[in-house]
PDB file of C-alpha atoms in Angstrom:
ATOM      1  CA  UNK A   1     110.138 117.522  46.826  1.00 51.00           C
ATOM      2  CA  UNK A   2     107.714 117.420  49.730  1.00 52.00           C
ATOM      3  CA  UNK A   3     106.072 114.204  48.515  1.00 56.00           C
ATOM      4  CA  UNK A   4     109.488 112.598  47.977  1.00 55.00           C
ATOM      5  CA  UNK A   5     110.548 113.559  51.512  1.00 55.00           C
ATOM      6  CA  UNK A   6     107.328 112.157  52.890  1.00 63.00           C
ATOM      7  CA  UNK A   7     107.865 108.910  50.969  1.00 62.00           C
ATOM      8  CA  UNK A   8     111.440 108.591  52.267  1.00 59.00           C
ATOM      9  CA  UNK A   9     110.275 109.303  55.827  1.00 73.00           C
ATOM     10  CA  UNK A  10     107.540 106.664  55.587  1.00 78.00           C
ATOM     11  CA  UNK A  11     110.027 104.125  54.211  1.00 80.00           C
ATOM     12  CA  UNK A  12     112.468 104.832  57.053  1.00 82.00           C
ATOM     13  CA  UNK A  13     109.676 104.379  59.600  1.00 80.00           C
ATOM     14  CA  UNK A  14     108.732 101.055  58.021  1.00 82.00           C
ATOM     15  CA  UNK A  15     112.355  99.917  58.168  1.00 83.00           C
ATOM     16  CA  UNK A  16     112.607 100.989  61.815  1.00 81.00           C
ATOM     17  CA  UNK A  17     109.441  99.066  62.684  1.00 79.00           C
ATOM     18  CA  UNK A  18     110.730  96.025  60.794  1.00 80.00           C
ATOM     19  CA  UNK A  19     114.068  96.175  62.638  1.00 79.00           C
ATOM     20  CA  UNK A  20     112.310  96.576  65.972  1.00 76.00           C
ATOM     21  CA  UNK A  21     109.544  94.002  65.700  1.00 79.00           C
ATOM     22  CA  UNK A  22     111.402  91.446  63.588  1.00 83.00           C
ATOM     23  CA  UNK A  23     115.134  92.154  63.788  1.00 84.00           C
ATOM     24  CA  UNK A  24     115.473  92.415  67.561  1.00 84.00           C
ATOM     25  CA  UNK A  25     113.415  89.275  68.400  1.00 87.00           C
ATOM     26  CA  UNK A  26     115.244  87.385  65.644  1.00 90.00           C
ATOM     27  CA  UNK A  27     118.611  88.435  67.100  1.00 90.00           C
ATOM     28  CA  UNK A  28     117.517  87.273  70.567  1.00 90.00           C
ATOM     29  CA  UNK A  29     116.330  83.927  69.181  1.00 91.00           C
ATOM     30  CA  UNK A  30     119.578  83.437  67.255  1.00 94.00           C
ATOM     31  CA  UNK A  31     121.666  84.280  70.342  1.00 93.00           C
ATOM     32  CA  UNK A  32     119.699  81.833  72.502  1.00 92.00           C
ATOM     33  CA  UNK A  33     119.918  79.184  69.774  1.00 93.00           C
ATOM     34  CA  UNK A  34     123.677  79.664  69.475  1.00 94.00           C
ATOM     35  CA  UNK A  35     124.034  79.353  73.256  1.00 92.00           C
ATOM     36  CA  UNK A  36     121.940  76.194  73.229  1.00 91.00           C
ATOM     37  CA  UNK A  37     124.107  74.613  70.520  1.00 93.00           C
ATOM     38  CA  UNK A  38     127.264  75.617  72.354  1.00 92.00           C
ATOM     39  CA  UNK A  39     126.068  74.122  75.640  1.00 91.00           C
ATOM     40  CA  UNK A  40     125.042  70.916  73.839  1.00 90.00           C
ATOM     41  CA  UNK A  41     128.528  70.634  72.366  1.00 90.00           C
ATOM     42  CA  UNK A  42     130.213  70.828  75.779  1.00 88.00           C
ATOM     43  CA  UNK A  43     130.874  67.989  78.177  1.00 89.00           C
ATOM     44  CA  UNK A  44     129.245  69.171  81.404  1.00 89.00           C
ATOM     45  CA  UNK A  45     130.346  67.962  84.786  1.00 89.00           C
ATOM     46  CA  UNK A  46     127.865  67.054  87.522  1.00 89.00           C
ATOM     47  CA  UNK A  47     127.722  70.616  88.912  1.00 89.00           C
ATOM     48  CA  UNK A  48     127.098  72.153  85.489  1.00 89.00           C
ATOM     49  CA  UNK A  49     124.457  69.529  84.740  1.00 90.00           C
ATOM     50  CA  UNK A  50     122.685  70.464  87.958  1.00 90.00           C
ATOM     51  CA  UNK A  51     122.853  74.194  87.138  1.00 89.00           C
ATOM     52  CA  UNK A  52     122.228  74.051  83.379  1.00 91.00           C
ATOM     53  CA  UNK A  53     119.331  71.817  82.433  1.00 89.00           C
ATOM     54  CA  UNK A  54     116.011  72.370  80.752  1.00 89.00           C
ATOM     55  CA  UNK A  55     113.991  72.047  83.968  1.00 91.00           C
ATOM     56  CA  UNK A  56     116.166  74.652  85.726  1.00 91.00           C
ATOM     57  CA  UNK A  57     115.933  77.086  82.799  1.00 92.00           C
ATOM     58  CA  UNK A  58     112.156  76.623  82.500  1.00 92.00           C
ATOM     59  CA  UNK A  59     111.734  77.215  86.231  1.00 92.00           C
ATOM     60  CA  UNK A  60     113.917  80.333  86.063  1.00 93.00           C
ATOM     61  CA  UNK A  61     111.874  81.691  83.138  1.00 93.00           C
ATOM     62  CA  UNK A  62     108.533  81.032  84.833  1.00 93.00           C
ATOM     63  CA  UNK A  63     109.682  82.527  88.140  1.00 93.00           C
ATOM     64  CA  UNK A  64     111.059  85.687  86.541  1.00 92.00           C
ATOM     65  CA  UNK A  65     107.928  86.144  84.440  1.00 92.00           C
ATOM     66  CA  UNK A  66     105.670  85.565  87.455  1.00 94.00           C
ATOM     67  CA  UNK A  67     107.600  88.019  89.634  1.00 93.00           C
ATOM     68  CA  UNK A  68     107.538  90.641  86.883  1.00 92.00           C
ATOM     69  CA  UNK A  69     103.798  90.348  86.243  1.00 92.00           C
ATOM     70  CA  UNK A  70     102.863  90.391  89.941  1.00 94.00           C
ATOM     71  CA  UNK A  71     105.130  93.376  90.602  1.00 94.00           C
ATOM     72  CA  UNK A  72     103.698  95.272  87.637  1.00 92.00           C
ATOM     73  CA  UNK A  73     100.128  94.479  88.733  1.00 94.00           C
ATOM     74  CA  UNK A  74     100.736  95.765  92.278  1.00 94.00           C
ATOM     75  CA  UNK A  75     102.413  98.864  90.828  1.00 94.00           C
ATOM     76  CA  UNK A  76      99.367  99.630  88.698  1.00 94.00           C
ATOM     77  CA  UNK A  77      96.998  99.084  91.628  1.00 94.00           C
ATOM     78  CA  UNK A  78      98.897 101.676  93.674  1.00 93.00           C
ATOM     79  CA  UNK A  79     100.179 104.158  91.087  1.00 93.00           C
ATOM     80  CA  UNK A  80      97.159 104.669  88.805  1.00 93.00           C
ATOM     81  CA  UNK A  81      94.689 105.705  91.573  1.00 93.00           C
ATOM     82  CA  UNK A  82      97.390 107.978  93.032  1.00 93.00           C
ATOM     83  CA  UNK A  83      98.039 109.484  89.605  1.00 92.00           C
ATOM     84  CA  UNK A  84      94.320 110.159  89.173  1.00 92.00           C
ATOM     85  CA  UNK A  85      93.938 111.711  92.634  1.00 91.00           C
ATOM     86  CA  UNK A  86      97.034 113.896  92.864  1.00 90.00           C
ATOM     87  CA  UNK A  87      96.186 116.363  90.038  1.00 87.00           C
ATOM     88  CA  UNK A  88      92.841 117.146  91.735  1.00 86.00           C
ATOM     89  CA  UNK A  89      92.640 120.516  93.515  1.00 84.00           C
ATOM     90  CA  UNK A  90      92.010 118.913  96.936  1.00 85.00           C
ATOM     91  CA  UNK A  91      95.195 116.808  96.683  1.00 85.00           C
ATOM     92  CA  UNK A  92      97.662 119.371  95.337  1.00 83.00           C
ATOM     93  CA  UNK A  93      99.072 120.099  98.772  1.00 88.00           C
ATOM     94  CA  UNK A  94     100.334 116.549  99.224  1.00 91.00           C
ATOM     95  CA  UNK A  95     101.406 116.030  95.602  1.00 89.00           C
ATOM     96  CA  UNK A  96     105.056 117.167  96.112  1.00 89.00           C
ATOM     97  CA  UNK A  97     105.454 114.848  99.096  1.00 90.00           C
ATOM     98  CA  UNK A  98     104.084 111.809  97.248  1.00 90.00           C
ATOM     99  CA  UNK A  99     106.304 112.529  94.240  1.00 90.00           C
ATOM    100  CA  UNK A 100     109.294 112.888  96.562  1.00 89.00           C
ATOM    101  CA  UNK A 101     108.581 109.495  98.155  1.00 88.00           C
ATOM    102  CA  UNK A 102     108.216 107.905  94.706  1.00 88.00           C
ATOM    103  CA  UNK A 103     111.519 109.489  93.636  1.00 88.00           C
ATOM    104  CA  UNK A 104     113.219 108.053  96.709  1.00 83.00           C
ATOM    105  CA  UNK A 105     111.823 104.601  95.881  1.00 80.00           C
ATOM    106  CA  UNK A 106     113.438 104.687  92.455  1.00 79.00           C
ATOM    107  CA  UNK A 107     116.503 106.662  93.538  1.00 82.00           C
ATOM    108  CA  UNK A 108     117.643 103.847  95.827  1.00 85.00           C
ATOM    109  CA  UNK A 109     119.646 101.212  93.879  1.00 87.00           C
ATOM    110  CA  UNK A 110     117.448  98.259  93.040  1.00 88.00           C
ATOM    111  CA  UNK A 111     119.751  95.755  94.732  1.00 89.00           C
ATOM    112  CA  UNK A 112     119.806  97.876  97.913  1.00 89.00           C
ATOM    113  CA  UNK A 113     116.018  98.219  97.968  1.00 89.00           C
ATOM    114  CA  UNK A 114     115.718  94.477  97.436  1.00 91.00           C
ATOM    115  CA  UNK A 115     117.920  93.626 100.407  1.00 91.00           C
ATOM    116  CA  UNK A 116     116.170  96.206 102.627  1.00 91.00           C
ATOM    117  CA  UNK A 117     112.779  94.634 101.896  1.00 92.00           C
ATOM    118  CA  UNK A 118     114.162  91.131 102.350  1.00 92.00           C
ATOM    119  CA  UNK A 119     115.776  91.886 105.723  1.00 92.00           C
ATOM    120  CA  UNK A 120     113.123  94.197 107.152  1.00 91.00           C
ATOM    121  CA  UNK A 121     109.806  93.079 105.664  1.00 88.00           C
ATOM    122  CA  UNK A 122     109.705  89.597 104.154  1.00 83.00           C
ATOM    123  CA  UNK A 123     112.231  86.748 104.401  1.00 85.00           C
ATOM    124  CA  UNK A 124     110.953  85.125 101.208  1.00 88.00           C
ATOM    125  CA  UNK A 125     113.008  85.701  98.090  1.00 87.00           C
ATOM    126  CA  UNK A 126     110.228  85.833  95.496  1.00 90.00           C
ATOM    127  CA  UNK A 127     107.780  87.817  97.648  1.00 92.00           C
ATOM    128  CA  UNK A 128     110.448  90.292  98.751  1.00 93.00           C
ATOM    129  CA  UNK A 129     111.371  90.829  95.104  1.00 93.00           C
ATOM    130  CA  UNK A 130     107.751  91.479  94.157  1.00 94.00           C
ATOM    131  CA  UNK A 131     107.385  94.084  96.913  1.00 93.00           C
ATOM    132  CA  UNK A 132     110.710  95.746  96.090  1.00 92.00           C
ATOM    133  CA  UNK A 133     110.080  95.870  92.334  1.00 92.00           C
ATOM    134  CA  UNK A 134     106.567  97.204  92.901  1.00 92.00           C
ATOM    135  CA  UNK A 135     108.023 100.127  94.851  1.00 91.00           C
ATOM    136  CA  UNK A 136     110.808 100.587  92.318  1.00 90.00           C
ATOM    137  CA  UNK A 137     108.401 100.873  89.360  1.00 91.00           C
ATOM    138  CA  UNK A 138     105.813 103.197  90.907  1.00 92.00           C
ATOM    139  CA  UNK A 139     107.289 106.450  89.591  1.00 91.00           C
ATOM    140  CA  UNK A 140     106.922 105.835  85.793  1.00 91.00           C
ATOM    141  CA  UNK A 141     103.259 104.828  86.115  1.00 93.00           C
ATOM    142  CA  UNK A 142     102.510 107.643  88.547  1.00 93.00           C
ATOM    143  CA  UNK A 143     104.148 110.213  86.281  1.00 92.00           C
ATOM    144  CA  UNK A 144     102.486 108.772  83.179  1.00 91.00           C
ATOM    145  CA  UNK A 145      99.037 108.933  84.745  1.00 92.00           C
ATOM    146  CA  UNK A 146      99.502 112.482  86.027  1.00 92.00           C
ATOM    147  CA  UNK A 147     101.000 113.833  82.795  1.00 91.00           C
ATOM    148  CA  UNK A 148      98.354 112.065  80.716  1.00 90.00           C
ATOM    149  CA  UNK A 149      95.549 113.719  82.690  1.00 90.00           C
ATOM    150  CA  UNK A 150      97.236 117.115  82.767  1.00 88.00           C
ATOM    151  CA  UNK A 151      97.728 117.235  78.994  1.00 89.00           C
ATOM    152  CA  UNK A 152      94.001 116.882  78.306  1.00 88.00           C
ATOM    153  CA  UNK A 153      92.693 120.146  76.840  1.00 88.00           C
ATOM    154  CA  UNK A 154      90.752 122.085  79.513  1.00 87.00           C
ATOM    155  CA  UNK A 155      88.249 123.247  76.883  1.00 89.00           C
ATOM    156  CA  UNK A 156      87.213 119.626  76.287  1.00 88.00           C
ATOM    157  CA  UNK A 157      86.561 119.150  79.994  1.00 86.00           C
ATOM    158  CA  UNK A 158      84.558 122.392  80.149  1.00 88.00           C
ATOM    159  CA  UNK A 159      82.499 121.317  77.138  1.00 89.00           C
ATOM    160  CA  UNK A 160      81.756 117.951  78.762  1.00 87.00           C
ATOM    161  CA  UNK A 161      80.734 119.658  81.995  1.00 85.00           C
ATOM    162  CA  UNK A 162      78.549 122.036  79.993  1.00 87.00           C
ATOM    163  CA  UNK A 163      76.755 119.032  78.522  1.00 87.00           C
ATOM    164  CA  UNK A 164      75.698 118.046  82.033  1.00 86.00           C
ATOM    165  CA  UNK A 165      78.235 115.312  82.692  1.00 87.00           C
ATOM    166  CA  UNK A 166      79.277 114.760  86.302  1.00 86.00           C
ATOM    167  CA  UNK A 167      82.913 114.960  87.399  1.00 84.00           C
ATOM    168  CA  UNK A 168      83.099 111.184  87.629  1.00 87.00           C
ATOM    169  CA  UNK A 169      81.653 110.819  84.131  1.00 88.00           C
ATOM    170  CA  UNK A 170      84.092 113.378  82.730  1.00 87.00           C
ATOM    171  CA  UNK A 171      86.966 111.475  84.337  1.00 87.00           C
ATOM    172  CA  UNK A 172      85.843 108.081  83.056  1.00 88.00           C
ATOM    173  CA  UNK A 173      84.587 109.036  79.618  1.00 88.00           C
ATOM    174  CA  UNK A 174      86.764 112.001  78.655  1.00 88.00           C
ATOM    175  CA  UNK A 175      89.955 112.425  80.675  1.00 89.00           C
ATOM    176  CA  UNK A 176      91.081 108.818  81.106  1.00 89.00           C
ATOM    177  CA  UNK A 177      90.537 107.758  77.468  1.00 90.00           C
ATOM    178  CA  UNK A 178      92.616 110.733  76.306  1.00 90.00           C
ATOM    179  CA  UNK A 179      95.276 110.013  78.933  1.00 90.00           C
ATOM    180  CA  UNK A 180      95.587 106.311  78.126  1.00 89.00           C
ATOM    181  CA  UNK A 181      98.402 106.589  75.512  1.00 88.00           C
ATOM    182  CA  UNK A 182     100.783 108.396  77.877  1.00 90.00           C
ATOM    183  CA  UNK A 183      99.636 106.216  80.785  1.00 90.00           C
ATOM    184  CA  UNK A 184     100.533 103.132  78.748  1.00 89.00           C
ATOM    185  CA  UNK A 185     104.004 104.559  78.226  1.00 89.00           C
ATOM    186  CA  UNK A 186     104.468 104.488  82.004  1.00 89.00           C
ATOM    187  CA  UNK A 187     103.075 100.959  82.192  1.00 90.00           C
ATOM    188  CA  UNK A 188     105.476  99.813  79.498  1.00 88.00           C
ATOM    189  CA  UNK A 189     108.423 101.394  81.332  1.00 88.00           C
ATOM    190  CA  UNK A 190     107.361  99.747  84.601  1.00 90.00           C
ATOM    191  CA  UNK A 191     107.076  96.330  82.936  1.00 89.00           C
ATOM    192  CA  UNK A 192     110.529  96.633  81.370  1.00 88.00           C
ATOM    193  CA  UNK A 193     111.984  97.732  84.723  1.00 88.00           C
ATOM    194  CA  UNK A 194     110.453  94.842  86.653  1.00 91.00           C
ATOM    195  CA  UNK A 195     111.454  92.232  84.064  1.00 90.00           C
ATOM    196  CA  UNK A 196     115.017  93.572  83.908  1.00 88.00           C
ATOM    197  CA  UNK A 197     115.513  93.862  87.672  1.00 90.00           C
ATOM    198  CA  UNK A 198     113.662  90.675  88.680  1.00 91.00           C
ATOM    199  CA  UNK A 199     116.879  88.787  87.897  1.00 92.00           C
ATOM    200  CA  UNK A 200     118.232  90.220  91.164  1.00 91.00           C
ATOM    201  CA  UNK A 201     115.948  87.806  93.023  1.00 92.00           C
ATOM    202  CA  UNK A 202     118.658  85.203  92.584  1.00 90.00           C
ATOM    203  CA  UNK A 203     120.769  86.994  95.191  1.00 90.00           C
ATOM    204  CA  UNK A 204     118.190  86.278  97.902  1.00 91.00           C
ATOM    205  CA  UNK A 205     117.082  82.833  96.761  1.00 87.00           C
ATOM    206  CA  UNK A 206     114.090  84.037  94.784  1.00 87.00           C
ATOM    207  CA  UNK A 207     114.788  82.016  91.661  1.00 84.00           C
ATOM    208  CA  UNK A 208     114.845  83.625  88.173  1.00 90.00           C
ATOM    209  CA  UNK A 209     117.887  83.548  85.905  1.00 93.00           C
ATOM    210  CA  UNK A 210     119.802  85.260  88.687  1.00 92.00           C
ATOM    211  CA  UNK A 211     119.960  81.881  90.419  1.00 91.00           C
ATOM    212  CA  UNK A 212     122.045  80.516  87.532  1.00 92.00           C
ATOM    213  CA  UNK A 213     124.319  83.556  87.727  1.00 93.00           C
ATOM    214  CA  UNK A 214     124.900  83.344  91.479  1.00 92.00           C
ATOM    215  CA  UNK A 215     125.226  79.560  91.369  1.00 91.00           C
ATOM    216  CA  UNK A 216     127.718  79.786  88.539  1.00 92.00           C
ATOM    217  CA  UNK A 217     129.835  82.316  90.397  1.00 91.00           C
ATOM    218  CA  UNK A 218     129.672  80.328  93.635  1.00 91.00           C
ATOM    219  CA  UNK A 219     130.727  77.103  91.902  1.00 91.00           C
ATOM    220  CA  UNK A 220     133.163  78.796  89.489  1.00 91.00           C
ATOM    221  CA  UNK A 221     131.139  77.605  86.492  1.00 91.00           C
ATOM    222  CA  UNK A 222     131.193  80.513  84.026  1.00 93.00           C
ATOM    223  CA  UNK A 223     129.056  78.668  81.498  1.00 93.00           C
ATOM    224  CA  UNK A 224     126.134  78.833  83.961  1.00 93.00           C
ATOM    225  CA  UNK A 225     126.809  82.555  84.379  1.00 93.00           C
ATOM    226  CA  UNK A 226     126.665  83.020  80.612  1.00 94.00           C
ATOM    227  CA  UNK A 227     123.415  81.074  80.318  1.00 94.00           C
ATOM    228  CA  UNK A 228     121.770  83.004  83.176  1.00 93.00           C
ATOM    229  CA  UNK A 229     122.974  86.354  81.840  1.00 93.00           C
ATOM    230  CA  UNK A 230     121.682  85.628  78.345  1.00 93.00           C
ATOM    231  CA  UNK A 231     118.333  84.434  79.673  1.00 92.00           C
ATOM    232  CA  UNK A 232     117.887  87.495  81.853  1.00 91.00           C
ATOM    233  CA  UNK A 233     118.953  89.835  79.047  1.00 91.00           C
ATOM    234  CA  UNK A 234     116.580  88.175  76.570  1.00 92.00           C
ATOM    235  CA  UNK A 235     113.643  88.581  78.929  1.00 90.00           C
ATOM    236  CA  UNK A 236     114.507  92.268  79.440  1.00 87.00           C
ATOM    237  CA  UNK A 237     114.994  93.044  75.740  1.00 87.00           C
ATOM    238  CA  UNK A 238     111.866  91.409  74.313  1.00 85.00           C
ATOM    239  CA  UNK A 239     109.220  93.452  76.207  1.00 81.00           C
ATOM    240  CA  UNK A 240     111.010  96.699  75.323  1.00 76.00           C
ATOM    241  CA  UNK A 241     111.253  95.721  71.661  1.00 76.00           C
ATOM    242  CA  UNK A 242     107.776  94.267  71.161  1.00 72.00           C
ATOM    243  CA  UNK A 243     105.726  96.819  73.129  1.00 70.00           C
ATOM    244  CA  UNK A 244     104.163  99.327  70.701  1.00 65.00           C
ATOM    245  CA  UNK A 245     105.219 102.976  71.054  1.00 63.00           C
ATOM    246  CA  UNK A 246     102.424 104.972  72.695  1.00 58.00           C
ATOM    247  CA  UNK A 247     103.710 108.351  73.822  1.00 52.00           C
ATOM    248  CA  UNK A 248     104.001 110.069  70.450  1.00 45.00           C
ATOM    249  CA  UNK A 249     100.483 109.493  69.254  1.00 47.00           C
ATOM    250  CA  UNK A 250      98.902 110.530  72.529  1.00 42.00           C
ATOM    251  CA  UNK A 251      99.178 114.238  71.886  1.00 45.00           C
ATOM    252  CA  UNK A 252      97.563 113.804  68.485  1.00 46.00           C
ATOM    253  CA  UNK A 253      94.685 111.838  69.975  1.00 45.00           C
ATOM    254  CA  UNK A 254      94.215 114.412  72.698  1.00 43.00           C
ATOM    255  CA  UNK A 255      94.273 117.237  70.200  1.00 43.00           C
ATOM    256  CA  UNK A 256      91.650 115.760  67.871  1.00 45.00           C
ATOM    257  CA  UNK A 257      88.600 116.640  69.948  1.00 42.00           C
ATOM    258  CA  UNK A 258      89.887 120.164  70.430  1.00 40.00           C
ATOM    259  CA  UNK A 259      90.461 120.537  66.694  1.00 40.00           C
ATOM    260  CA  UNK A 260      86.900 119.439  65.981  1.00 40.00           C
ATOM    261  CA  UNK A 261      85.319 122.194  68.082  1.00 41.00           C
ATOM    262  CA  UNK A 262      83.362 124.732  66.026  1.00 43.00           C
ATOM    263  CA  UNK A 263      85.244 127.914  65.263  1.00 41.00           C
ATOM    264  CA  UNK A 264      83.618 131.280  65.943  1.00 42.00           C
ATOM    265  CA  UNK A 265      81.932 132.867  62.965  1.00 42.00           C
ATOM    266  CA  UNK A 266      83.798 135.778  61.306  1.00 40.00           C
ATOM    267  CA  UNK A 267      82.593 139.230  62.439  1.00 40.00           C
ATOM    268  CA  UNK A 268      81.543 140.283  58.934  1.00 40.00           C
ATOM    269  CA  UNK A 269      78.823 137.644  58.757  1.00 38.00           C
TER     270      UNK A 269
END
């Protein structure tokens, strides 16, 4: 019975992986292909031809991808060092304040944060979006880094210190490798957030598929709205579907070194 249950569980996991890595991308491709065929079958007026053309769609894709990658990169540059520093004893006093600021950054609606940055910091649509999305995505990476370091077994760190390793060596060779799976979960969340919210750049002239949406609404051309919405949704769905799951296996990886430690000899020996 146990082997049959294990076989069924393994088959279900294979089906889930197949649906995730093949089914979801295939559905996105079919939806985009159906939209392409529908647009080709329509007689577009001059306004629709200006909004919906291959050059405009390619530019929107490249701009949204560029904004997402830059925002994610800046988020990692800020959040990972903070996540490494805050669990240290000397930084524990300021940890609640930093977490509170990060919570505020993500608690503010993305569209509101975007307009605040655009009006107060940078009057450039793409650059304001990068800054706003970097702030918006800090919390998942910060939390992932902190939780990943905190879940490392203390006995492993003590053993490494007992072998003569410095604190920096323990961090680089022991703690960070064991924290990477959970840290990558935060990175994946941040990437999905930035890709999904980068479409808002269209509201401030920053390009992306949001430009098709706003242009379609302004010109009362709903076909452009549909094309921009589908493009933005496809870019948000694919990273979430194709990114490998990392959080579940992290605890197993972290527990392996602890499980390999020698057990004390029985007292009767």
